[in-house]
Structure formats: C-alpha cells, structure tokens
C-alpha cells in the first residue's frame, strides 16, 4: 500500500509550492512521495525544479485530469444560477466555469497513491503526518480544521440543505485545503449516482464562490462517508489552529506554536499568490508568519533570499484618504 501527498500547483504559485515541498521534506516524518497535480499548463518552472527532486513527480494522466474537469462541469451546469453569476462578475473561465482547475484535486481519488493527503500550495507542513494515515483505518477521510464553524463558505443555507443533512451532520464539513483520504472512494458508478441527485435539484445547495470546496464536501456527505476531524476528536489542549488569520501563534525555531502546542500545518489562506511573488522578488511586504515562509522557501538556496530594507508594507494596507472620500461620496449618491 502506497501513501503519498498530492499538491495542486502551477508556476503562478511556484514560490509557495517550493516552500511547501521543503517543509514536507523537513517535517513530515518520512520520505513521502509527492505528486503535483497541475492546475493548468503553466508548468515550465515547476518542471525544471522537479529535475532535482527525485521523490516528486508531475501528474500527467490527461484522461483522469479531463474526466474530473468534465465531472465538475456537469455539476455546475446543473446549478440554478452559478454560471450566469460568474459570467456577470467576469470570473467565468473559457468554458463558463469558475476556477475549473481547482477541481483537479479530485484526481487523487483515481491517482497513483492508495492513501493520500491532499494539500493546497499555500500551506506549510510543520509536524508529522502519520496521525492522518493512522486514522484511515477507521475513517474514510481525516481533516484538521475549524471550517465547521463557518457553514456559509461551504453550502448555501436552504431548506433543501437541512433536509439533505439534518441534525448535526453539517458539523462534518471541512476545509478543502487539506484532507487525507483513499483512492477509489468515488468510482464511476458513485459519480453517476451523485450527478443524478445534483441534476435532480440538489445542486442548489452548492456554494459557487468556493466551487471545489463545496463539491468535495457534498460528495463526502451525500455518500455517507465517515470523516474524522482532529479538532473535534482530539482531547482539549491537543488540537491547534491552522490559519494565518490567527494572530496569537508563536514562531520559534522555524516552527509555529499555538499556546505552546506545535502546529501540524500553517495555511496562508486568504493571501493572494501575488503577495508571495512580490515578496520573493524583493518587495518588502509584510504578512503574518512571513519569516516562517521565507525560511522554507529559501531552505536550499539561502543566497537567493531577498534582503529587505526599510519598513515593510502591509499586504492589505488600509484605503488611502482619496479612496475613503470616494467611498463616502458614492454612499451619499
């Protein structure tokens, strides 16, 4: 049985992907094979990098990549209003689907590993990963986040949602940035079964602004699969936070701690890939836990680490006086 790690990436998130790969190498606890699922065809820099990383390969099975894109497209075509809204906002892709490449993460269910951890590229691994795989003996998926406290970013709140997942079942939702699961959970028959229910009207519960996250949660929950969330299964005091939006974490020795407990992973959720690109170009941009990111990004090439001068600029600066005045004028109209 082969355990491995999937990462969804392309050259746009190159710096984040390198930091993640280095953090896996240092902290994951064993020589996990890694497979990068391409978000799209922008892969020149990553291909070059992988020549020096024998344990990392690129997922290049076009049949599987195309299959899951087609599966996602069928789902969104059955949604009552997602595609028109995306088109109105100007965020629809060439095929009408918003962020279609994000759905390629589902290739892990047909991929090269029997058991796997999927990771978004904007994550750093800071501790061992074997607890995830250990729990797969009892569960179909293992996660570690607090997304269940924010239903609004996973499903639309409708009477149909309450009928589909009554009681406390919605406590099983999770962030799609990290999950551990198994190959073969969604074979062709299961996919057709899911599509039939979505086309029959259940697609209305899907949340279009997080298209891949809402689908993976629907697939797991509608199929009746079991999900272990460490934040709910571990005893008080053992589970930590994981998001960069938490201001109280402590950086120490290239790791991050929550009230003295080491984080398993740090998710730079909400930070644009452009922020990391600018930082690595030498722009003195500040964001939470920047030093931890820089350590892993330049772990094997410290001579290339940018040397910053002056006071760093916040990645999300407050609006200028002009912008505030224009906003006030607009509100008065």
mmCIF file of C-alpha atoms in Angstrom:
data_model
loop_
_atom_site.group_PDB
_atom_site.id
_atom_site.type_symbol
_atom_site.label_atom_id
_atom_site.label_comp_id
_atom_site.label_asym_id
_atom_site.label_seq_id
_atom_site.Cartn_x
_atom_site.Cartn_y
_atom_site.Cartn_z
ATOM 1 C CA UNK A 1 0.000 0.000 0.000
ATOM 2 C CA UNK A 2 1.432 3.345 -1.078
ATOM 3 C CA UNK A 3 0.918 6.505 0.970
ATOM 4 C CA UNK A 4 1.676 9.848 -0.660
ATOM 5 C CA UNK A 5 0.957 13.538 -0.940
ATOM 6 C CA UNK A 6 -0.797 15.452 -3.701
ATOM 7 C CA UNK A 7 -0.286 19.177 -4.234
ATOM 8 C CA UNK A 8 -2.279 21.307 -6.676
ATOM 9 C CA UNK A 9 0.045 23.850 -8.265
ATOM 10 C CA UNK A 10 1.373 25.655 -11.322
ATOM 11 C CA UNK A 11 4.008 28.304 -11.982
ATOM 12 C CA UNK A 12 1.767 31.057 -10.578
ATOM 13 C CA UNK A 13 2.218 29.587 -7.094
ATOM 14 C CA UNK A 14 5.833 28.485 -7.689
ATOM 15 C CA UNK A 15 7.310 30.126 -4.582
ATOM 16 C CA UNK A 16 4.599 28.710 -2.337
ATOM 17 C CA UNK A 17 4.974 25.250 -3.843
ATOM 18 C CA UNK A 18 8.737 25.250 -3.202
ATOM 19 C CA UNK A 19 8.207 26.334 0.407
ATOM 20 C CA UNK A 20 5.643 23.572 0.866
ATOM 21 C CA UNK A 21 7.879 20.892 -0.662
ATOM 22 C CA UNK A 22 10.751 21.949 1.589
ATOM 23 C CA UNK A 23 8.530 21.914 4.677
ATOM 24 C CA UNK A 24 7.368 18.387 3.825
ATOM 25 C CA UNK A 25 10.985 17.278 3.424
ATOM 26 C CA UNK A 26 11.976 18.633 6.840
ATOM 27 C CA UNK A 27 8.894 17.995 8.966
ATOM 28 C CA UNK A 28 6.640 15.278 7.542
ATOM 29 C CA UNK A 29 8.483 12.481 9.299
ATOM 30 C CA UNK A 30 9.308 10.145 6.435
ATOM 31 C CA UNK A 31 10.206 10.233 2.744
ATOM 32 C CA UNK A 32 6.697 10.695 1.403
ATOM 33 C CA UNK A 33 6.420 10.564 -2.376
ATOM 34 C CA UNK A 34 4.813 13.719 -3.699
ATOM 35 C CA UNK A 35 2.757 14.193 -6.846
ATOM 36 C CA UNK A 36 1.917 17.635 -8.176
ATOM 37 C CA UNK A 37 -1.479 17.869 -9.845
ATOM 38 C CA UNK A 38 -1.267 20.666 -12.426
ATOM 39 C CA UNK A 39 -3.817 23.436 -12.041
ATOM 40 C CA UNK A 40 -3.254 24.206 -15.720
ATOM 41 C CA UNK A 41 -0.457 24.046 -18.323
ATOM 42 C CA UNK A 42 1.711 26.824 -16.848
ATOM 43 C CA UNK A 43 4.399 24.457 -15.550
ATOM 44 C CA UNK A 44 7.785 25.416 -17.012
ATOM 45 C CA UNK A 45 9.402 26.481 -13.727
ATOM 46 C CA UNK A 46 7.962 23.559 -11.810
ATOM 47 C CA UNK A 47 9.169 21.051 -14.404
ATOM 48 C CA UNK A 48 12.661 22.474 -14.104
ATOM 49 C CA UNK A 49 12.535 22.309 -10.308
ATOM 50 C CA UNK A 50 11.368 18.699 -10.227
ATOM 51 C CA UNK A 51 14.519 17.565 -12.024
ATOM 52 C CA UNK A 52 16.344 17.996 -8.713
ATOM 53 C CA UNK A 53 13.609 16.366 -6.581
ATOM 54 C CA UNK A 54 13.530 12.623 -7.252
ATOM 55 C CA UNK A 55 10.663 11.992 -4.819
ATOM 56 C CA UNK A 56 8.368 14.489 -6.586
ATOM 57 C CA UNK A 57 6.584 13.852 -9.872
ATOM 58 C CA UNK A 58 4.003 15.567 -12.016
ATOM 59 C CA UNK A 59 0.564 14.066 -12.503
ATOM 60 C CA UNK A 60 0.198 13.879 -16.271
ATOM 61 C CA UNK A 61 -2.649 11.444 -16.898
ATOM 62 C CA UNK A 62 -4.735 13.620 -19.230
ATOM 63 C CA UNK A 63 -7.605 11.146 -19.217
ATOM 64 C CA UNK A 64 -8.069 11.455 -15.459
ATOM 65 C CA UNK A 65 -7.495 15.233 -15.461
ATOM 66 C CA UNK A 66 -10.085 15.731 -18.203
ATOM 67 C CA UNK A 67 -12.532 13.335 -16.564
ATOM 68 C CA UNK A 68 -12.708 15.282 -13.321
ATOM 69 C CA UNK A 69 -12.976 18.598 -15.145
ATOM 70 C CA UNK A 70 -15.900 17.175 -17.116
ATOM 71 C CA UNK A 71 -17.464 15.861 -13.897
ATOM 72 C CA UNK A 72 -17.220 19.311 -12.290
ATOM 73 C CA UNK A 73 -18.558 20.990 -15.421
ATOM 74 C CA UNK A 74 -21.638 18.750 -15.393
ATOM 75 C CA UNK A 75 -22.243 19.638 -11.763
ATOM 76 C CA UNK A 76 -22.084 23.373 -12.330
ATOM 77 C CA UNK A 77 -24.209 23.180 -15.435
ATOM 78 C CA UNK A 78 -26.911 21.701 -13.221
ATOM 79 C CA UNK A 79 -26.651 24.563 -10.707
ATOM 80 C CA UNK A 80 -29.582 27.017 -10.880
ATOM 81 C CA UNK A 81 -27.547 30.227 -11.139
ATOM 82 C CA UNK A 82 -23.782 29.734 -10.690
ATOM 83 C CA UNK A 83 -22.695 30.120 -14.320
ATOM 84 C CA UNK A 84 -24.752 33.277 -15.037
ATOM 85 C CA UNK A 85 -23.464 34.863 -11.824
ATOM 86 C CA UNK A 86 -19.855 34.027 -12.696
ATOM 87 C CA UNK A 87 -20.343 35.481 -16.166
ATOM 88 C CA UNK A 88 -21.898 38.634 -14.750
ATOM 89 C CA UNK A 89 -18.955 39.082 -12.387
ATOM 90 C CA UNK A 90 -16.458 38.409 -15.178
ATOM 91 C CA UNK A 91 -14.857 35.480 -13.350
ATOM 92 C CA UNK A 92 -16.073 32.615 -15.519
ATOM 93 C CA UNK A 93 -13.401 30.650 -17.347
ATOM 94 C CA UNK A 94 -13.362 29.981 -21.067
ATOM 95 C CA UNK A 95 -15.764 27.082 -20.530
ATOM 96 C CA UNK A 96 -18.005 29.126 -18.248
ATOM 97 C CA UNK A 97 -16.791 27.516 -15.005
ATOM 98 C CA UNK A 98 -15.095 29.497 -12.246
ATOM 99 C CA UNK A 99 -11.677 28.119 -11.231
ATOM 100 C CA UNK A 100 -12.153 24.846 -13.072
ATOM 101 C CA UNK A 101 -8.549 23.846 -12.411
ATOM 102 C CA UNK A 102 -9.256 23.719 -8.679
ATOM 103 C CA UNK A 103 -11.461 20.683 -9.267
ATOM 104 C CA UNK A 104 -8.456 18.729 -10.489
ATOM 105 C CA UNK A 105 -7.683 17.965 -6.849
ATOM 106 C CA UNK A 106 -10.258 15.176 -7.169
ATOM 107 C CA UNK A 107 -7.767 13.276 -9.357
ATOM 108 C CA UNK A 108 -6.354 11.943 -6.097
ATOM 109 C CA UNK A 109 -9.292 9.559 -5.896
ATOM 110 C CA UNK A 110 -8.081 7.969 -9.174
ATOM 111 C CA UNK A 111 -4.367 8.570 -8.752
ATOM 112 C CA UNK A 112 -1.145 6.749 -8.009
ATOM 113 C CA UNK A 113 -1.433 6.551 -4.199
ATOM 114 C CA UNK A 114 -3.642 4.092 -2.329
ATOM 115 C CA UNK A 115 -3.916 6.547 0.566
ATOM 116 C CA UNK A 116 -3.090 10.216 0.272
ATOM 117 C CA UNK A 117 -3.022 13.637 1.805
ATOM 118 C CA UNK A 118 -4.127 16.450 -0.468
ATOM 119 C CA UNK A 119 -2.596 19.914 0.143
ATOM 120 C CA UNK A 120 -3.217 23.334 -1.345
ATOM 121 C CA UNK A 121 0.017 25.066 -2.310
ATOM 122 C CA UNK A 122 -0.479 27.850 0.264
ATOM 123 C CA UNK A 123 0.294 25.503 3.173
ATOM 124 C CA UNK A 124 3.425 24.666 5.152
ATOM 125 C CA UNK A 125 3.769 21.292 6.886
ATOM 126 C CA UNK A 126 5.245 21.756 10.358
ATOM 127 C CA UNK A 127 4.839 18.363 12.044
ATOM 128 C CA UNK A 128 4.460 14.649 11.380
ATOM 129 C CA UNK A 129 1.677 13.416 9.090
ATOM 130 C CA UNK A 130 1.346 9.821 10.251
ATOM 131 C CA UNK A 131 -1.618 10.597 12.579
ATOM 132 C CA UNK A 132 -3.714 11.282 9.468
ATOM 133 C CA UNK A 133 -2.891 7.957 7.857
ATOM 134 C CA UNK A 134 -3.324 6.087 11.136
ATOM 135 C CA UNK A 135 -6.957 7.219 11.370
ATOM 136 C CA UNK A 136 -7.735 5.997 7.847
ATOM 137 C CA UNK A 137 -8.062 2.515 9.353
ATOM 138 C CA UNK A 138 -11.301 3.755 10.937
ATOM 139 C CA UNK A 139 -12.478 6.618 8.703
ATOM 140 C CA UNK A 140 -12.863 7.389 5.009
ATOM 141 C CA UNK A 141 -11.302 10.832 5.384
ATOM 142 C CA UNK A 142 -9.298 12.710 8.006
ATOM 143 C CA UNK A 143 -9.166 16.512 8.296
ATOM 144 C CA UNK A 144 -7.887 19.086 10.758
ATOM 145 C CA UNK A 145 -9.616 22.465 10.674
ATOM 146 C CA UNK A 146 -12.450 24.566 12.061
ATOM 147 C CA UNK A 147 -14.444 25.077 8.873
ATOM 148 C CA UNK A 148 -17.484 23.502 10.541
ATOM 149 C CA UNK A 149 -17.879 26.774 12.435
ATOM 150 C CA UNK A 150 -18.498 28.623 9.155
ATOM 151 C CA UNK A 151 -21.100 26.824 7.067
ATOM 152 C CA UNK A 152 -21.538 29.831 4.767
ATOM 153 C CA UNK A 153 -18.289 29.089 2.900
ATOM 154 C CA UNK A 154 -19.280 25.517 2.125
ATOM 155 C CA UNK A 155 -23.021 25.301 1.435
ATOM 156 C CA UNK A 156 -25.916 27.605 0.802
ATOM 157 C CA UNK A 157 -28.335 27.627 3.689
ATOM 158 C CA UNK A 158 -31.605 26.417 2.168
ATOM 159 C CA UNK A 159 -34.486 24.174 3.280
ATOM 160 C CA UNK A 160 -33.126 21.536 0.881
ATOM 161 C CA UNK A 161 -29.775 21.581 2.708
ATOM 162 C CA UNK A 162 -31.487 20.953 6.033
ATOM 163 C CA UNK A 163 -33.436 18.070 4.508
ATOM 164 C CA UNK A 164 -30.293 16.553 2.964
ATOM 165 C CA UNK A 165 -28.107 16.799 6.060
ATOM 166 C CA UNK A 166 -30.338 17.007 9.152
ATOM 167 C CA UNK A 167 -29.289 17.254 12.756
ATOM 168 C CA UNK A 168 -25.603 17.679 13.416
ATOM 169 C CA UNK A 169 -24.402 16.177 10.132
ATOM 170 C CA UNK A 170 -23.270 19.590 8.923
ATOM 171 C CA UNK A 171 -20.674 19.506 11.704
ATOM 172 C CA UNK A 172 -18.716 17.211 9.376
ATOM 173 C CA UNK A 173 -17.891 19.902 6.798
ATOM 174 C CA UNK A 174 -14.213 20.684 6.302
ATOM 175 C CA UNK A 175 -11.783 22.965 4.504
ATOM 176 C CA UNK A 176 -10.731 21.554 1.130
ATOM 177 C CA UNK A 177 -7.166 22.826 1.553
ATOM 178 C CA UNK A 178 -6.073 19.693 3.418
ATOM 179 C CA UNK A 179 -7.678 16.290 3.674
ATOM 180 C CA UNK A 180 -6.450 12.723 3.929
ATOM 181 C CA UNK A 181 -8.397 10.028 2.114
ATOM 182 C CA UNK A 182 -8.300 6.890 -0.046
ATOM 183 C CA UNK A 183 -8.191 6.004 -3.697
ATOM 184 C CA UNK A 184 -11.365 4.564 -5.178
ATOM 185 C CA UNK A 185 -13.992 6.146 -2.933
ATOM 186 C CA UNK A 186 -15.722 7.693 -5.938
ATOM 187 C CA UNK A 187 -15.811 5.181 -8.743
ATOM 188 C CA UNK A 188 -17.774 5.759 -11.946
ATOM 189 C CA UNK A 189 -20.989 4.331 -10.515
ATOM 190 C CA UNK A 190 -20.793 6.581 -7.442
ATOM 191 C CA UNK A 191 -20.094 9.626 -9.585
ATOM 192 C CA UNK A 192 -23.123 8.911 -11.749
ATOM 193 C CA UNK A 193 -25.240 8.452 -8.634
ATOM 194 C CA UNK A 194 -24.067 11.793 -7.246
ATOM 195 C CA UNK A 195 -24.677 13.543 -10.571
ATOM 196 C CA UNK A 196 -28.204 12.168 -10.750
ATOM 197 C CA UNK A 197 -29.081 13.714 -7.391
ATOM 198 C CA UNK A 198 -27.408 17.016 -8.218
ATOM 199 C CA UNK A 199 -29.246 17.253 -11.526
ATOM 200 C CA UNK A 200 -32.494 16.436 -9.742
ATOM 201 C CA UNK A 201 -32.231 19.713 -7.806
ATOM 202 C CA UNK A 202 -29.682 19.150 -5.062
ATOM 203 C CA UNK A 203 -27.123 21.345 -6.839
ATOM 204 C CA UNK A 204 -28.867 24.372 -5.374
ATOM 205 C CA UNK A 205 -27.113 23.778 -2.034
ATOM 206 C CA UNK A 206 -23.645 24.193 -3.584
ATOM 207 C CA UNK A 207 -21.759 27.401 -2.802
ATOM 208 C CA UNK A 208 -20.385 28.850 -6.072
ATOM 209 C CA UNK A 209 -17.704 31.078 -4.528
ATOM 210 C CA UNK A 210 -15.763 28.025 -3.292
ATOM 211 C CA UNK A 211 -16.587 25.604 -6.101
ATOM 212 C CA UNK A 212 -14.169 22.781 -5.325
ATOM 213 C CA UNK A 213 -14.708 23.003 -1.555
ATOM 214 C CA UNK A 214 -18.467 22.742 -1.780
ATOM 215 C CA UNK A 215 -18.284 19.763 -4.164
ATOM 216 C CA UNK A 216 -15.850 17.690 -2.088
ATOM 217 C CA UNK A 217 -17.995 18.246 0.985
ATOM 218 C CA UNK A 218 -21.153 17.312 -0.887
ATOM 219 C CA UNK A 219 -19.507 14.178 -2.295
ATOM 220 C CA UNK A 220 -18.349 13.015 1.122
ATOM 221 C CA UNK A 221 -21.545 13.798 2.984
ATOM 222 C CA UNK A 222 -24.043 12.679 0.341
ATOM 223 C CA UNK A 223 -22.171 9.360 0.032
ATOM 224 C CA UNK A 224 -22.420 8.809 3.772
ATOM 225 C CA UNK A 225 -18.654 8.583 4.201
ATOM 226 C CA UNK A 226 -17.062 8.954 7.610
ATOM 227 C CA UNK A 227 -14.875 11.969 8.366
ATOM 228 C CA UNK A 228 -12.569 12.373 11.359
ATOM 229 C CA UNK A 229 -11.724 15.966 12.268
ATOM 230 C CA UNK A 230 -8.862 16.173 14.757
ATOM 231 C CA UNK A 231 -10.210 19.452 16.133
ATOM 232 C CA UNK A 232 -13.246 17.518 17.335
ATOM 233 C CA UNK A 233 -11.714 14.109 18.063
ATOM 234 C CA UNK A 234 -8.572 15.067 19.941
ATOM 235 C CA UNK A 235 -8.785 15.957 23.649
ATOM 236 C CA UNK A 236 -8.836 19.611 24.734
ATOM 237 C CA UNK A 237 -5.425 21.185 24.619
ATOM 238 C CA UNK A 238 -4.007 18.962 21.891
ATOM 239 C CA UNK A 239 -5.643 20.468 18.795
ATOM 240 C CA UNK A 240 -4.285 23.742 17.450
ATOM 241 C CA UNK A 241 -5.401 26.341 14.986
ATOM 242 C CA UNK A 242 -4.013 26.263 11.483
ATOM 243 C CA UNK A 243 -4.857 29.527 9.684
ATOM 244 C CA UNK A 244 -2.646 32.517 9.135
ATOM 245 C CA UNK A 245 -5.570 34.679 10.253
ATOM 246 C CA UNK A 246 -4.896 33.623 13.871
ATOM 247 C CA UNK A 247 -2.735 36.412 15.340
ATOM 248 C CA UNK A 248 -1.586 34.676 18.525
ATOM 249 C CA UNK A 249 0.674 31.956 17.118
ATOM 250 C CA UNK A 250 4.340 31.995 18.116
ATOM 251 C CA UNK A 251 7.175 31.455 15.623
ATOM 252 C CA UNK A 252 10.114 29.564 17.111
ATOM 253 C CA UNK A 253 12.954 27.613 15.505
ATOM 254 C CA UNK A 254 11.237 27.694 12.088
ATOM 255 C CA UNK A 255 8.065 26.162 13.545
ATOM 256 C CA UNK A 256 4.813 27.703 14.734
ATOM 257 C CA UNK A 257 3.073 27.105 18.060
ATOM 258 C CA UNK A 258 -0.444 27.676 19.354
ATOM 259 C CA UNK A 259 -0.376 28.182 23.137
ATOM 260 C CA UNK A 260 2.755 26.070 23.272
ATOM 261 C CA UNK A 261 1.457 23.265 21.044
ATOM 262 C CA UNK A 262 3.182 22.774 17.686
ATOM 263 C CA UNK A 263 1.043 23.315 14.606
ATOM 264 C CA UNK A 264 0.796 20.398 12.200
ATOM 265 C CA UNK A 265 0.372 22.830 9.336
ATOM 266 C CA UNK A 266 0.020 26.535 8.671
ATOM 267 C CA UNK A 267 -2.443 27.603 5.992
ATOM 268 C CA UNK A 268 -1.830 31.016 4.425
ATOM 269 C CA UNK A 269 -5.475 31.137 3.459
ATOM 270 C CA UNK A 270 -6.752 34.383 2.019
ATOM 271 C CA UNK A 271 -3.343 35.674 0.906
ATOM 272 C CA UNK A 272 -3.044 36.166 -2.827
ATOM 273 C CA UNK A 273 -0.295 34.290 -4.641
ATOM 274 C CA UNK A 274 0.778 37.703 -5.899
ATOM 275 C CA UNK A 275 1.811 38.697 -2.377
ATOM 276 C CA UNK A 276 4.287 35.801 -2.208
ATOM 277 C CA UNK A 277 5.558 36.536 -5.702
ATOM 278 C CA UNK A 278 6.183 40.188 -4.839
ATOM 279 C CA UNK A 279 7.931 39.221 -1.607
ATOM 280 C CA UNK A 280 10.237 36.807 -3.404
ATOM 281 C CA UNK A 281 11.032 39.493 -5.973
ATOM 282 C CA UNK A 282 12.390 41.581 -3.115
ATOM 283 C CA UNK A 283 9.436 43.815 -2.265
ATOM 284 C CA UNK A 284 9.302 44.396 1.475
ATOM 285 C CA UNK A 285 5.746 43.205 2.046
ATOM 286 C CA UNK A 286 4.694 42.083 5.488
ATOM 287 C CA UNK A 287 2.143 39.414 6.354
ATOM 288 C CA UNK A 288 1.625 37.098 9.328
ATOM 289 C CA UNK A 289 4.303 34.459 9.866
ATOM 290 C CA UNK A 290 6.376 35.800 6.980
ATOM 291 C CA UNK A 291 9.668 34.600 8.459
ATOM 292 C CA UNK A 292 8.432 31.015 8.585
ATOM 293 C CA UNK A 293 7.508 31.137 4.914
ATOM 294 C CA UNK A 294 10.837 32.686 3.932
ATOM 295 C CA UNK A 295 12.786 30.046 5.842
ATOM 296 C CA UNK A 296 11.196 27.168 3.933
ATOM 297 C CA UNK A 297 11.110 28.959 0.586
ATOM 298 C CA UNK A 298 14.876 29.507 0.648
ATOM 299 C CA UNK A 299 15.850 26.444 2.674
ATOM 300 C CA UNK A 300 18.111 25.079 -0.085
ATOM 301 C CA UNK A 301 19.146 28.383 -1.639
ATOM 302 C CA UNK A 302 19.672 30.881 1.213
ATOM 303 C CA UNK A 303 21.861 33.014 -1.031
ATOM 304 C CA UNK A 304 18.759 33.905 -3.060
ATOM 305 C CA UNK A 305 16.721 35.057 -0.080
ATOM 306 C CA UNK A 306 15.730 38.720 -0.565
ATOM 307 C CA UNK A 307 17.437 41.315 1.599
ATOM 308 C CA UNK A 308 14.878 43.876 2.671
ATOM 309 C CA UNK A 309 15.401 47.499 3.626
ATOM 310 C CA UNK A 310 13.224 49.961 5.418
ATOM 311 C CA UNK A 311 9.835 49.391 6.982
ATOM 312 C CA UNK A 312 7.769 46.587 5.461
ATOM 313 C CA UNK A 313 4.467 47.447 3.818
ATOM 314 C CA UNK A 314 1.374 45.564 4.984
ATOM 315 C CA UNK A 315 -0.023 43.152 2.409
ATOM 316 C CA UNK A 316 -3.503 44.602 2.972
ATOM 317 C CA UNK A 317 -2.901 48.331 3.511
ATOM 318 C CA UNK A 318 -5.808 50.489 4.678
ATOM 319 C CA UNK A 319 -7.517 52.513 1.945
ATOM 320 C CA UNK A 320 -5.994 55.868 1.107
ATOM 321 C CA UNK A 321 -7.654 59.144 2.026
ATOM 322 C CA UNK A 322 -8.746 59.560 -1.595
ATOM 323 C CA UNK A 323 -10.293 56.111 -1.668
ATOM 324 C CA UNK A 324 -12.138 56.778 1.593
ATOM 325 C CA UNK A 325 -13.502 60.070 0.272
ATOM 326 C CA UNK A 326 -14.650 58.469 -2.963
ATOM 327 C CA UNK A 327 -16.366 55.728 -0.991
ATOM 328 C CA UNK A 328 -18.212 58.293 1.134
ATOM 329 C CA UNK A 329 -19.313 60.200 -1.957
ATOM 330 C CA UNK A 330 -20.582 57.014 -3.534
ATOM 331 C CA UNK A 331 -22.573 56.153 -0.412
ATOM 332 C CA UNK A 332 -24.205 59.583 -0.421
ATOM 333 C CA UNK A 333 -25.443 59.233 -4.002
#
